[in-house]
Amino acid sequence: MVTVQEAKQRVAAHTKLLPVQVRDLSAASGFVLAEDIAAPISLPTFRQSSMDGYAILHTDVVEKGIVLSIRGESRAGQAQVPALHPGQACRIFTGAPVPEGATAVIMQEHTSAVNGKVTLQEFPVPDGKNIRRVGQQIREGEVALKAGTRLSPGAIGFLRGLNVQQVTVYRKPRVAMLLTGDELLQPGELLVPGKIYESNSGMVVAALAREGVTEVALSYTQDDSRSTIEALEKLTKDFDLVLINGGISVGDYDYVGQALGEIGAETIFYKVKQKPGKPLLFARKDTTLYFALPGNPASTLVCFYEYVLPAVRMMSGFPDPFVRKIRMPVKNPYSFDGDRDEFLKAYVEGEYVIPLEGQESFALRSFAAANALIYLPAEQNTVQAGELVEVHLLPD
């Protein structure tokens, strides 16, 4: 049995980056850049107005109430704009090109126009006011985004504005999930005594989808040794990450550990000194990683967030793969017995974190409301209201 920290260290030590791939920018959201991207153009590429108003020469404004003659207008997308000379103003709109000679833009609210003249009610007007300079955001040739950047919606928009159409990113893992258990029913099947509806695959698939892993191969096997071995042999050939759910405890019908050994997988650790999720197994064969997750739903999800999710992120190039940790005061007291660290389903509200009712390993109702896990080492088995605890924030 290993500690929580040892388990995480071993996952990190045995998880490798996946190869890179070139993807269309439109299909790269959530992926991590494998190389720097240099700006192919400057942004803006021309001087732009940041306001609706009037382009002027700032030197014309020597006091409030200056009157200038209006010479044409500049609209967004307009290619040709007449140059300005002293004593002239050009009607201009947000994003439109600033005329040659103009050195400032006065916002519309500070002007009044009538009969081809505009009166300016602002003084002084500094050089460059309300004008976006060429390359103000980024200049051609500069690094737009560094390798290791996760492509957020903002990053996608930024690169699209630079006319970047393809990016080189780290590939997401190909994931398979093998579910064991003769007691499992699929949604819609008739509920009979001794059977339960299988829920773990749905929540794991949903959690992976949030990481951009949208194609997960699901398969099922009977609770016997030969069936489990054959299923794992097939999955090893085609997937980077194999998640096995159930069959990893010490019951007479738990065959997963034995089956992994039969196919030649090396067990990196088995059992973690934690609650819930003690019977977690992590193994490796060549480039394929295996996580054998406990069958109880809450145990499965805790192990997913603490170990599987970081592995997925490491494979995908994330610089900070583990869920974000903060320290917060706990709102209610909590205590537990035993020598294992505990993960508590919790809810962060304001400046406090609240342990939820229903901490049992089979209980998912509390996980449905949780937005965090409280991590309590065994030596911190009694906490008082207001005491600081380590909080792991679950992905949004």
XYZ file of C-alpha atoms in Angstrom:
396
model
C 0.000 0.000 0.000
C 1.270 3.472 -0.885
C 0.442 6.914 0.459
C -1.527 9.475 -1.543
C 1.662 11.435 -2.247
C 3.583 8.320 -3.315
C 0.746 7.293 -5.633
C 0.744 10.690 -7.332
C 4.518 10.657 -7.691
C 4.411 7.225 -9.342
C 1.661 8.278 -11.725
C 3.735 11.300 -12.737
C 6.916 9.227 -13.125
C 5.283 6.688 -15.449
C 3.129 9.030 -17.566
C 4.683 10.339 -20.759
C 3.749 13.004 -23.268
C 1.887 11.746 -26.291
C 3.098 12.540 -29.827
C 2.195 15.848 -31.439
C -0.337 16.345 -34.190
C -1.389 19.178 -36.474
C -5.002 20.226 -36.014
C -7.234 22.812 -37.584
C -7.605 25.702 -35.172
C -11.375 25.219 -35.196
C -10.879 21.731 -33.716
C -8.095 22.565 -31.255
C -9.964 24.004 -28.280
C -8.617 22.544 -25.026
C -5.463 21.149 -26.622
C -1.968 22.226 -25.523
C 0.452 23.846 -27.947
C 3.567 21.790 -28.642
C 5.515 24.696 -30.151
C 5.633 28.479 -30.035
C 3.458 30.360 -32.516
C 4.964 33.467 -34.100
C 2.591 36.194 -35.183
C 2.352 36.181 -39.002
C 0.970 39.756 -38.982
C 0.766 42.688 -36.612
C -2.399 43.408 -34.653
C -3.817 45.835 -35.437
C -2.499 45.878 -38.975
C -3.525 49.535 -39.403
C -4.337 52.435 -37.086
C -7.869 51.921 -35.767
C -10.329 54.031 -33.878
C -11.385 52.628 -30.504
C -14.457 54.910 -30.381
C -17.313 56.277 -32.411
C -16.589 59.966 -32.847
C -14.343 62.272 -34.876
C -10.744 61.881 -35.994
C -8.820 65.138 -35.616
C -5.365 66.661 -35.273
C -4.836 66.992 -31.533
C -2.831 70.184 -32.093
C -6.028 71.870 -33.366
C -7.583 71.661 -29.911
C -6.272 74.657 -27.965
C -9.417 75.146 -25.882
C -12.947 73.822 -25.396
C -15.451 74.731 -28.096
C -13.101 74.496 -31.067
C -15.073 74.155 -34.325
C -13.707 72.057 -37.191
C -15.037 71.337 -40.655
C -16.135 67.749 -41.317
C -14.330 66.038 -44.179
C -15.860 62.658 -45.024
C -16.181 59.624 -42.817
C -14.363 56.374 -42.057
C -16.309 53.159 -41.506
C -15.084 49.746 -40.405
C -13.900 47.835 -43.454
C -13.386 50.974 -45.554
C -10.218 50.795 -47.628
C -9.726 54.412 -48.754
C -10.000 57.315 -46.293
C -9.169 60.917 -47.196
C -6.207 62.463 -45.387
C -6.860 65.138 -42.774
C -5.380 68.620 -42.675
C -5.349 71.211 -39.902
C -8.832 72.514 -39.144
C -10.557 69.345 -40.363
C -12.313 66.418 -38.681
C -13.435 63.061 -40.062
C -16.521 61.250 -38.818
C -15.232 57.851 -37.652
C -16.596 54.631 -36.190
C -15.151 51.991 -33.873
C -12.645 49.752 -35.650
C -12.412 52.022 -38.687
C -9.076 53.140 -40.161
C -7.759 56.463 -38.843
C -7.108 58.946 -41.671
C -3.558 59.925 -42.498
C -2.675 63.089 -40.612
C -5.134 62.474 -37.761
C -3.539 62.125 -34.324
C -6.537 61.589 -32.021
C -10.193 60.585 -31.913
C -12.749 62.526 -29.861
C -15.597 60.356 -28.647
C -18.999 61.260 -30.028
C -20.413 62.185 -26.608
C -17.956 65.090 -26.372
C -18.967 66.640 -29.684
C -21.915 68.269 -31.427
C -22.249 68.462 -35.209
C -24.413 70.670 -37.421
C -24.224 71.906 -41.025
C -20.908 70.214 -41.820
C -19.183 71.535 -38.703
C -18.323 69.785 -35.423
C -17.777 71.473 -32.073
C -15.376 69.757 -29.671
C -16.153 69.964 -25.958
C -12.935 68.378 -24.737
C -9.605 69.930 -23.776
C -6.782 69.052 -23.666
C -6.593 66.180 -26.159
C -3.371 64.137 -25.943
C -1.580 62.799 -28.992
C -2.849 59.293 -29.871
C -6.012 59.411 -27.775
C -8.523 56.645 -28.694
C -6.275 55.371 -31.505
C -5.111 51.761 -31.596
C -1.541 51.748 -32.869
C -0.215 49.326 -35.497
C 1.089 46.325 -33.566
C -0.258 47.631 -30.249
C -1.468 44.125 -29.380
C 1.359 42.206 -31.049
C 3.887 42.870 -33.780
C 4.654 40.581 -36.689
C 7.278 37.982 -35.747
C 6.724 38.176 -32.005
C 5.715 35.048 -30.083
C 1.935 35.070 -29.998
C 1.499 32.030 -27.746
C 4.180 29.887 -26.123
C 4.439 26.105 -26.223
C 2.577 24.663 -23.270
C -0.353 27.068 -23.615
C -3.769 25.420 -23.388
C -5.976 26.720 -26.172
C -8.851 28.450 -24.422
C -11.683 30.195 -26.294
C -9.746 33.453 -25.901
C -6.602 31.878 -27.361
C -8.588 30.498 -30.293
C -10.012 33.950 -31.001
C -6.580 35.575 -30.731
C -4.996 33.127 -33.180
C -7.938 33.374 -35.561
C -7.451 37.137 -35.639
C -3.849 36.486 -36.694
C -5.085 34.244 -39.535
C -3.520 31.159 -37.920
C -5.428 28.231 -39.369
C -3.548 25.196 -38.031
C -1.646 24.487 -34.817
C 0.732 21.788 -33.596
C -0.540 20.335 -30.333
C -0.063 17.320 -28.107
C -2.493 14.548 -28.916
C -5.213 13.642 -26.440
C -5.080 10.045 -25.171
C -7.186 7.340 -26.740
C -9.186 6.014 -23.813
C -11.036 2.751 -23.279
C -13.152 1.854 -20.288
C -13.773 -1.762 -19.336
C -16.614 -2.381 -16.917
C -16.860 -5.557 -14.896
C -19.722 -6.868 -12.788
C -22.444 -9.418 -13.385
C -24.777 -7.227 -11.332
C -24.811 -4.341 -13.819
C -27.839 -3.308 -15.868
C -27.943 -0.777 -18.676
C -30.394 2.137 -18.499
C -33.820 1.031 -19.715
C -33.393 -2.615 -18.779
C -35.862 -4.176 -16.364
C -34.733 -3.854 -12.760
C -34.661 -7.241 -11.044
C -33.515 -8.281 -7.552
C -29.745 -8.315 -7.132
C -29.100 -6.012 -10.087
C -28.136 -2.298 -10.223
C -28.031 0.252 -13.004
C -24.490 0.934 -14.189
C -23.630 4.626 -13.669
C -19.848 4.850 -13.488
C -19.202 4.899 -17.229
C -21.526 7.854 -17.731
C -19.850 10.029 -15.124
C -16.314 9.120 -16.242
C -17.167 9.796 -19.889
C -18.653 13.162 -18.863
C -15.544 14.046 -16.833
C -13.266 13.119 -19.754
C -15.374 15.174 -22.160
C -14.619 18.263 -20.071
C -10.958 17.629 -20.830
C -11.597 17.367 -24.552
C -11.469 13.547 -24.601
C -14.743 12.981 -26.374
C -14.336 9.490 -27.794
C -14.170 6.777 -25.138
C -14.574 3.127 -26.093
C -16.808 1.319 -23.607
C -16.797 -2.431 -23.214
C -18.109 -4.920 -20.668
C -16.874 -8.243 -19.424
C -18.192 -11.021 -17.246
C -16.809 -11.656 -13.789
C -14.458 -14.444 -14.759
C -10.726 -14.599 -15.336
C -10.644 -15.648 -19.004
C -13.153 -13.028 -20.141
C -11.252 -10.284 -18.304
C -7.896 -11.327 -19.787
C -9.284 -11.469 -23.328
C -10.928 -8.050 -22.978
C -7.723 -6.430 -21.697
C -5.613 -8.003 -24.453
C -7.833 -6.404 -27.094
C -7.786 -2.978 -25.459
C -4.019 -2.891 -24.987
C -3.424 -2.851 -28.739
C -5.354 0.299 -29.573
C -5.483 2.608 -26.539
C -3.141 4.852 -24.572
C -5.181 4.677 -21.387
C -7.374 1.824 -20.168
C -9.725 2.388 -17.251
C -11.089 -0.740 -15.595
C -14.010 -0.286 -13.263
C -14.718 -2.886 -10.586
C -13.191 -6.291 -9.947
C -10.106 -4.919 -8.197
C -10.882 -5.689 -4.554
C -10.214 -8.996 -2.803
C -13.466 -10.860 -3.463
C -13.700 -14.282 -5.018
C -14.881 -12.736 -8.298
C -12.347 -9.899 -8.563
C -10.059 -10.887 -11.423
C -8.609 -7.613 -12.714
C -5.250 -7.697 -10.916
C -4.624 -11.270 -12.044
C -5.681 -10.461 -15.610
C -3.310 -7.508 -15.840
C -0.451 -9.753 -14.779
C -1.448 -12.345 -17.383
C -1.221 -9.828 -20.233
C 2.213 -8.669 -19.072
C 1.309 -5.358 -17.448
C 3.587 -4.198 -14.622
C 1.765 -3.118 -11.477
C 3.202 0.218 -10.316
C 1.117 0.279 -7.158
C -1.919 -1.437 -5.698
C -3.942 0.092 -2.867
C -3.629 3.648 -1.639
C -3.813 4.691 1.990
C -6.959 6.731 1.490
C -10.713 6.690 1.938
C -12.619 6.306 -0.297
C -10.701 4.602 -3.094
C -8.269 2.315 -1.286
C -8.322 -0.562 -3.849
C -6.842 1.496 -6.714
C -4.364 -0.195 -9.037
C -2.023 1.555 -11.463
C -0.161 -0.485 -14.078
C 1.754 -0.064 -17.311
C 2.606 -2.138 -20.348
C 4.801 -0.510 -22.983
C 3.083 2.836 -23.667
C -0.348 1.856 -22.331
C -1.388 2.930 -18.840
C -4.022 1.138 -16.771
C -6.062 2.391 -13.865
C -8.187 -0.237 -12.156
C -10.762 1.822 -10.283
C -12.902 0.717 -7.348
C -16.465 -0.148 -8.288
C -18.211 2.090 -5.755
C -19.231 5.266 -7.615
C -17.864 7.874 -5.196
C -14.586 5.956 -4.945
C -14.366 5.873 -8.731
C -14.834 9.628 -9.060
C -12.410 10.517 -6.272
C -9.731 8.336 -7.889
C -10.520 9.828 -11.274
C -9.987 13.409 -10.119
C -6.919 12.668 -8.005
C -5.041 10.256 -10.307
C -6.628 9.608 -13.706
C -7.307 13.223 -14.616
C -3.703 14.289 -13.895
C -2.454 11.418 -16.067
C -4.729 12.496 -18.927
C -3.436 16.045 -18.599
C 0.213 14.965 -18.427
C -0.222 12.941 -21.613
C -1.802 15.993 -23.238
C 0.995 18.420 -22.301
C -0.545 20.312 -19.377
C 2.137 22.102 -17.335
C -0.046 21.937 -14.168
C -1.926 18.639 -14.398
C -3.263 18.223 -10.865
C -6.529 19.785 -9.705
C -6.044 23.215 -8.157
C -5.411 23.255 -4.423
C -6.192 26.050 -1.961
C -6.481 26.315 1.811
C -9.789 27.447 3.265
C -11.528 27.438 6.637
C -14.023 24.610 7.058
C -17.497 25.744 8.088
C -18.476 22.694 10.142
C -16.399 20.462 12.412
C -15.500 16.984 11.171
C -13.721 13.948 12.583
C -12.944 10.397 11.487
C -11.285 7.247 12.814
C -8.616 5.158 11.151
C -5.146 5.613 9.699
C -6.093 6.465 6.101
C -6.232 9.949 4.559
C -9.758 11.028 3.668
C -11.263 12.848 0.711
C -14.557 14.521 1.601
C -17.119 15.630 -0.929
C -17.537 19.324 -0.254
C -18.999 22.604 -1.428
C -17.106 25.892 -1.539
C -19.398 28.753 -0.617
C -17.986 32.225 -0.097
C -14.961 32.075 2.184
C -15.801 28.643 3.642
C -15.774 25.030 2.496
C -18.607 22.802 3.710
C -18.330 19.004 4.067
C -21.486 17.490 2.583
C -23.759 14.833 3.994
C -23.357 11.363 2.490
C -19.630 10.638 2.501
C -20.097 6.896 1.913
C -18.240 5.406 -1.055
C -21.492 4.331 -2.739
C -23.173 7.754 -2.418
C -23.242 9.911 -5.535
C -26.013 12.294 -4.480
C -23.530 14.361 -2.491
C -21.071 14.321 -5.411
C -23.814 15.786 -7.593
C -23.749 18.877 -5.364
C -19.987 18.994 -4.763
C -17.605 21.480 -6.352
C -14.573 20.460 -4.299
C -12.911 17.747 -2.269
C -11.497 18.341 1.185
C -8.252 16.431 1.681
C -7.602 15.471 5.297
C -4.393 13.580 6.116
C -4.833 10.898 8.746
C -2.999 13.039 11.303
C -5.610 15.776 10.797
C -8.506 13.499 11.662
C -10.320 16.099 13.757
C -11.003 19.605 12.463
C -12.875 22.381 14.198
C -15.124 24.972 12.575
C -12.916 27.690 11.078
C -9.808 25.509 10.868
C -7.852 25.676 7.615
C -8.018 22.571 5.420
C -6.644 21.614 2.004
C -9.321 21.966 -0.676
C -9.078 20.454 -4.166
C -11.262 22.430 -6.566
C -13.103 20.230 -9.056
C -13.033 21.242 -12.742
C -15.878 23.537 -13.792
